CSV table of C-alpha atoms in Angstrom, one decimal:
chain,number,residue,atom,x,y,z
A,1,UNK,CA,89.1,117.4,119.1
A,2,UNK,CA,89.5,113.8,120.3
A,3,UNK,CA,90.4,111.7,118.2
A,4,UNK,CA,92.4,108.4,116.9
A,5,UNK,CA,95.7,109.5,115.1
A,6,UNK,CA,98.4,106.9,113.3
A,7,UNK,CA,101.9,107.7,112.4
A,8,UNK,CA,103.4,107.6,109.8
A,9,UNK,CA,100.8,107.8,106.8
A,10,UNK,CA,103.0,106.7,104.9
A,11,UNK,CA,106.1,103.8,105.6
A,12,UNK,CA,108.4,102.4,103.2
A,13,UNK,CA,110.5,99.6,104.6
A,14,UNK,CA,112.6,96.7,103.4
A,15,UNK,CA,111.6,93.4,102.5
A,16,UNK,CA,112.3,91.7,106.3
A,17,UNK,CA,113.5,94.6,107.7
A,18,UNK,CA,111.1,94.8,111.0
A,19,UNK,CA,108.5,97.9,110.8
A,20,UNK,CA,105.8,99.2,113.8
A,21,UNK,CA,103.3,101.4,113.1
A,22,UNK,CA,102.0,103.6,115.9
A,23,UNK,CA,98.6,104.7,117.1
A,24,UNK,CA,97.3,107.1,119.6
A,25,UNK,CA,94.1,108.4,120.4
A,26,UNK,CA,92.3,110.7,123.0
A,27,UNK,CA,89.0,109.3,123.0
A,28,UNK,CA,90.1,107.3,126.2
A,29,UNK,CA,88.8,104.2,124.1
A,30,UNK,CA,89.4,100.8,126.2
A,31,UNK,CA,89.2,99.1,123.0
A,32,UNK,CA,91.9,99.3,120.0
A,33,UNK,CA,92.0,97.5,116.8
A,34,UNK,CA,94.3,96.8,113.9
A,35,UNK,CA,92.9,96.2,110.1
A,36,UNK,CA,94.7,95.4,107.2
A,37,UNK,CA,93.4,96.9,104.1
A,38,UNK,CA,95.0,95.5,100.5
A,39,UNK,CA,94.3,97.2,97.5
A,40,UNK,CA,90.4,97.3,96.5
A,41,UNK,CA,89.4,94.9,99.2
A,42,UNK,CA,87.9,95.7,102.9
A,43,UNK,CA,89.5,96.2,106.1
A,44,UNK,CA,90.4,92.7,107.5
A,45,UNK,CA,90.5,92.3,111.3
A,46,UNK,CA,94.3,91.5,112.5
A,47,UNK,CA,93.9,91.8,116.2
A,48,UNK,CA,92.3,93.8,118.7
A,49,UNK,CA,93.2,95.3,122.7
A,50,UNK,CA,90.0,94.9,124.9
A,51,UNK,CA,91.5,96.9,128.1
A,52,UNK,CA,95.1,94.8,128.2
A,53,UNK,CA,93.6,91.8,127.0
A,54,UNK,CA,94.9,90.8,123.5
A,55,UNK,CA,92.8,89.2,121.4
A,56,UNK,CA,94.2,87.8,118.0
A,57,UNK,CA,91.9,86.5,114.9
A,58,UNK,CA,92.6,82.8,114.1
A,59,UNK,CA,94.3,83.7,110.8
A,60,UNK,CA,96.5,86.6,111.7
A,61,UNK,CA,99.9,85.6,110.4
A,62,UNK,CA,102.7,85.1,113.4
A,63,UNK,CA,104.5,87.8,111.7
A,64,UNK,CA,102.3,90.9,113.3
A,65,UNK,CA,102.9,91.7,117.0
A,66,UNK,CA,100.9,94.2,118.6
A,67,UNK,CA,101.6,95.7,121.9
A,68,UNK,CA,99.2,98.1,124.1
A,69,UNK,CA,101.6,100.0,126.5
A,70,UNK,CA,98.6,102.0,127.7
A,71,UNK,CA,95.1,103.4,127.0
A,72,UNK,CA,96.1,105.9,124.8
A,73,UNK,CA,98.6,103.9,122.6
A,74,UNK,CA,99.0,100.9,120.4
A,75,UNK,CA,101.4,99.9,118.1
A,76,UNK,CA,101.9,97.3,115.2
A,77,UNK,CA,104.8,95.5,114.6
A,78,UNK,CA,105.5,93.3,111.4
A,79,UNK,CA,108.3,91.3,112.2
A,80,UNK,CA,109.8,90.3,108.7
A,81,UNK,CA,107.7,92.2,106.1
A,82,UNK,CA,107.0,90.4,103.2
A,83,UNK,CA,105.8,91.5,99.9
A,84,UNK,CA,102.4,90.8,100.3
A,85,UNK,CA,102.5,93.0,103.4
A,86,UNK,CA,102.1,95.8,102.1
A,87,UNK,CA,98.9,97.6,102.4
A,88,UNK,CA,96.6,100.2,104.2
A,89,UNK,CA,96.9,99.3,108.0
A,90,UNK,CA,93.7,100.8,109.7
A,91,UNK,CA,93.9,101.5,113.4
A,92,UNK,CA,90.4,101.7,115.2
A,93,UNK,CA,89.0,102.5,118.9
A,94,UNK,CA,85.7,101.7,120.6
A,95,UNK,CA,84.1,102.2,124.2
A,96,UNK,CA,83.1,98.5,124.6
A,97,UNK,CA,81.2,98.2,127.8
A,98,UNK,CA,81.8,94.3,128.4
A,99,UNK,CA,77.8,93.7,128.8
A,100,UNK,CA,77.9,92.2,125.1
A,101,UNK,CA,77.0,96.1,124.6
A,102,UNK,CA,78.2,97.5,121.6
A,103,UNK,CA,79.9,101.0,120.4
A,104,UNK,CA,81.0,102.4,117.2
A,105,UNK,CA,84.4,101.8,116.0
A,106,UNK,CA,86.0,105.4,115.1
A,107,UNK,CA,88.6,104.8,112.8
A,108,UNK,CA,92.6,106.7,111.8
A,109,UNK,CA,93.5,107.8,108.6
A,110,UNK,CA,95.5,104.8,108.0
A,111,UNK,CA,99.3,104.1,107.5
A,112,UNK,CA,100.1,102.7,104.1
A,113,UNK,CA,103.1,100.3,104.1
A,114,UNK,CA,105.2,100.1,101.4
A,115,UNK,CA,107.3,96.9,101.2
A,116,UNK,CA,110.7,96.8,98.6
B,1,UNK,CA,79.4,83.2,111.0
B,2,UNK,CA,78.5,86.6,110.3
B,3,UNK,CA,79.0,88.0,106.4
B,4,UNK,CA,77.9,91.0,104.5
B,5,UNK,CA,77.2,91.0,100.7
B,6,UNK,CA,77.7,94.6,98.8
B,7,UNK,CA,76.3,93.3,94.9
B,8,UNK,CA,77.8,96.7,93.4
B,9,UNK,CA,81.4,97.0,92.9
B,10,UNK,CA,80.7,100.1,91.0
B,11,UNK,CA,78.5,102.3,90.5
B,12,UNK,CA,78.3,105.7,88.4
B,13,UNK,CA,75.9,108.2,88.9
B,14,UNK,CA,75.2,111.9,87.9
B,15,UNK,CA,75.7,114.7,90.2
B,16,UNK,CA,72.1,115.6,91.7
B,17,UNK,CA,70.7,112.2,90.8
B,18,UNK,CA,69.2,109.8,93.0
B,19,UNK,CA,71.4,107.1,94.9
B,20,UNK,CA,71.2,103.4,96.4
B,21,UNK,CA,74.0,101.4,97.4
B,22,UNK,CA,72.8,97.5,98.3
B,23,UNK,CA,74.0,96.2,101.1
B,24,UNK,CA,72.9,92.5,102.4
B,25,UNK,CA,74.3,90.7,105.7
B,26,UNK,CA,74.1,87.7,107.1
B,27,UNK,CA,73.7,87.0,111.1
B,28,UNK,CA,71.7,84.8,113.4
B,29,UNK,CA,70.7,87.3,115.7
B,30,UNK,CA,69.8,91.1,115.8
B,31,UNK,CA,72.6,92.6,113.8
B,32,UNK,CA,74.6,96.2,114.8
B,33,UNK,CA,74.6,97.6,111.3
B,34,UNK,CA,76.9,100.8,109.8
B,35,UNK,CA,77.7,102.5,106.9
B,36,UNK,CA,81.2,103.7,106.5
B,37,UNK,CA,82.8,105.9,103.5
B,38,UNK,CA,86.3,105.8,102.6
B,39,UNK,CA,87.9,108.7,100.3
B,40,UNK,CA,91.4,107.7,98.1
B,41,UNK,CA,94.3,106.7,100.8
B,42,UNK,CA,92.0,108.1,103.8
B,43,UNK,CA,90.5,106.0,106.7
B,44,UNK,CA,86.8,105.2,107.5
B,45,UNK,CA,84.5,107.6,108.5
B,46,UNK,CA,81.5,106.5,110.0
B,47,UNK,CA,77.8,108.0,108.0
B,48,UNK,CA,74.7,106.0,110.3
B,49,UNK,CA,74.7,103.3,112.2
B,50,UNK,CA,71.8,100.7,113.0
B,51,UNK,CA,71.9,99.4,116.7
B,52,UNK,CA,67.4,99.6,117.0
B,53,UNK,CA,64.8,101.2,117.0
B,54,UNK,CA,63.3,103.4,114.0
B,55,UNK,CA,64.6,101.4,110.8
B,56,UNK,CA,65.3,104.4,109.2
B,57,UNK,CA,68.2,106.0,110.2
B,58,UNK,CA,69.7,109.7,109.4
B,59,UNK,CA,73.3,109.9,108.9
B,60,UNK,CA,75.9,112.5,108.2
B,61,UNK,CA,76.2,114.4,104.5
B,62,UNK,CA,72.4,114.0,103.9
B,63,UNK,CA,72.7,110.3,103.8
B,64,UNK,CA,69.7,108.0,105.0
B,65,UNK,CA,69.7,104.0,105.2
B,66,UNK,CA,67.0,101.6,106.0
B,67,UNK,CA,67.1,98.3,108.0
B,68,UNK,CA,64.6,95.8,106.2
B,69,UNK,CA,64.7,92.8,108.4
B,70,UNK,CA,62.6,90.6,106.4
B,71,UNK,CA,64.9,91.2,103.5
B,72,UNK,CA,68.2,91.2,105.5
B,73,UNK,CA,69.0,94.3,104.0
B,74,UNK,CA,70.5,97.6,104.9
B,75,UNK,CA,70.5,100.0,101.6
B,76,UNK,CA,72.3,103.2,101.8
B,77,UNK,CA,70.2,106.1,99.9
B,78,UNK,CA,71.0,109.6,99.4
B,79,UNK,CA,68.5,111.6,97.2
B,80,UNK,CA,70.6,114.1,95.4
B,81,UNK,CA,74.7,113.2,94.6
B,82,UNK,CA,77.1,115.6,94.8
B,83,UNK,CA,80.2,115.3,93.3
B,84,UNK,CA,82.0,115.3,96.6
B,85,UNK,CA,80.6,111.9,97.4
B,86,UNK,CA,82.4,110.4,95.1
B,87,UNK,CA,84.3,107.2,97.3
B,88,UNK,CA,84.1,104.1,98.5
B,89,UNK,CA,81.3,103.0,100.6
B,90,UNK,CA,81.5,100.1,103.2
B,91,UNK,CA,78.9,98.0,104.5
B,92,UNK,CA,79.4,96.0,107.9
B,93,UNK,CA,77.8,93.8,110.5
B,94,UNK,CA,79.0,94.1,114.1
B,95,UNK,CA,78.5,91.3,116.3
B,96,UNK,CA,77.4,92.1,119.7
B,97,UNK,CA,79.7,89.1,122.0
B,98,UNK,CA,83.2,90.1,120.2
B,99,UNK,CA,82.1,93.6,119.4
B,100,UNK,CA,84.1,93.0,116.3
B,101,UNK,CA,83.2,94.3,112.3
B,102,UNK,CA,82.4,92.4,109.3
B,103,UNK,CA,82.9,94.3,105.9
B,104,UNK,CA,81.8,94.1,102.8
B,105,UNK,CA,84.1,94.3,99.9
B,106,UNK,CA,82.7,97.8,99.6
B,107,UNK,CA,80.9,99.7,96.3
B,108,UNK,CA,83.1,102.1,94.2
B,109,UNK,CA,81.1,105.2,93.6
B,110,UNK,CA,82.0,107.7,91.0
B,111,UNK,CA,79.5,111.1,90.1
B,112,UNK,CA,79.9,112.2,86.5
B,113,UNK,CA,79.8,115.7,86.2
């Protein structure tokens, strides 16, 4: 089945000991997003990949990367993890056509960060 | 800018009653609207999604929403709970020029036995 997969589920990493988070999917997506999710709150847009074209929300902290090293595959990387980093991180894909047309985001099971 | 309003942070319900969810949004022009569910420490799936057409769209698990423009409204209903549905429910708002989602702060459901 095609689908958007993120590994690990689960990461436990030092406080500013630098972390990435992986997703894949085989939905042949051209579009990939990251989400942070904290605790009892909703998914909060870090960044997304429209083809190779990175596109970065105004308040996304310095401290997450992202890279897009082909269609299939995304990754997140927190540079110096903080405490307040921790959370559910949310990888999605869409089939964005570009003609202000829009397709449903399809979403991973998530990765939750642990931060000590 | 676009927003969504969910009123409910929690809601309990019995299994085989009735349910509504509220969901409100915000948005100049015609808005791309979705339902998502979330289940403890899983990601989203997707139950309907509003894009046009019929205002009353069927979604997966027997769930149902309606699009209510005058009201700027996008309720979630399902007539008969089942305990599995206990989750949490998300609300959002796409915007068609950055095909990008707005949540809500999602509703907490819980199905007493």
């Amino acid at each position: 089945d095609a689908m958007v997969i993120q590994n690990p589920r689960y990461q436990v990493t030092q406080f500013g000991k630098p972390v990435t988070l992986s997703c894949s999917q085989t939905l042949n997506h051209n579009v990939m997003y990251w989400y942070q999710q904290k605790s009892s709150q909703a998914p909060k847009l870090l960044f997304h990949y429209y083809d190779k074209d990175f596109n970065n929300e105004a308040d996304t902290p310095d401290n997450f990367q992202s890279r897009r090293p082909n269609t299939s595959f995304c990754f997140l990387d927190i540079r110096s993890p903080g405490l307040g980093d921790a959370a559910m991180y949310l990888c999605a894909t869409s089939s964005a056509s570009g003609l202000a047309g829009w397709e449903t985001q399809y979403f991973g099971p998530g990765t939750r960060l642990l931060v000590l | 800018a676009q927003s969504v309003t969910q009123p409910d942070i929690h809601i309990t319900v019995s299994e085989g009653a009735s349910l509504e969810l509220r969901c409100n949004y915000s948005y100049g022009a015609t808005p791309y609207l979705f339902w998502y569910v979330q289940s403890p420490g899983q990601g989203l799936q997707l139950l309907l999604k509003y894009f046009s057409g019929d205002t009353l769209v069927q979604g997966i698990k027997g769930f149902e929403a309606e699009f209510k423009r005058s009201q700027s409204s996008f309720n979630l209903r399902k007539p008969s709970v089942h305990w599995s549905d206990a989750a949490e429910y998300f609300c959002a708002v796409g915007t068609g020029g950055g095909n990008k989602l707005t949540f809500g702060t999602g509703t907490q459901l819980k199905v007493e036995l």
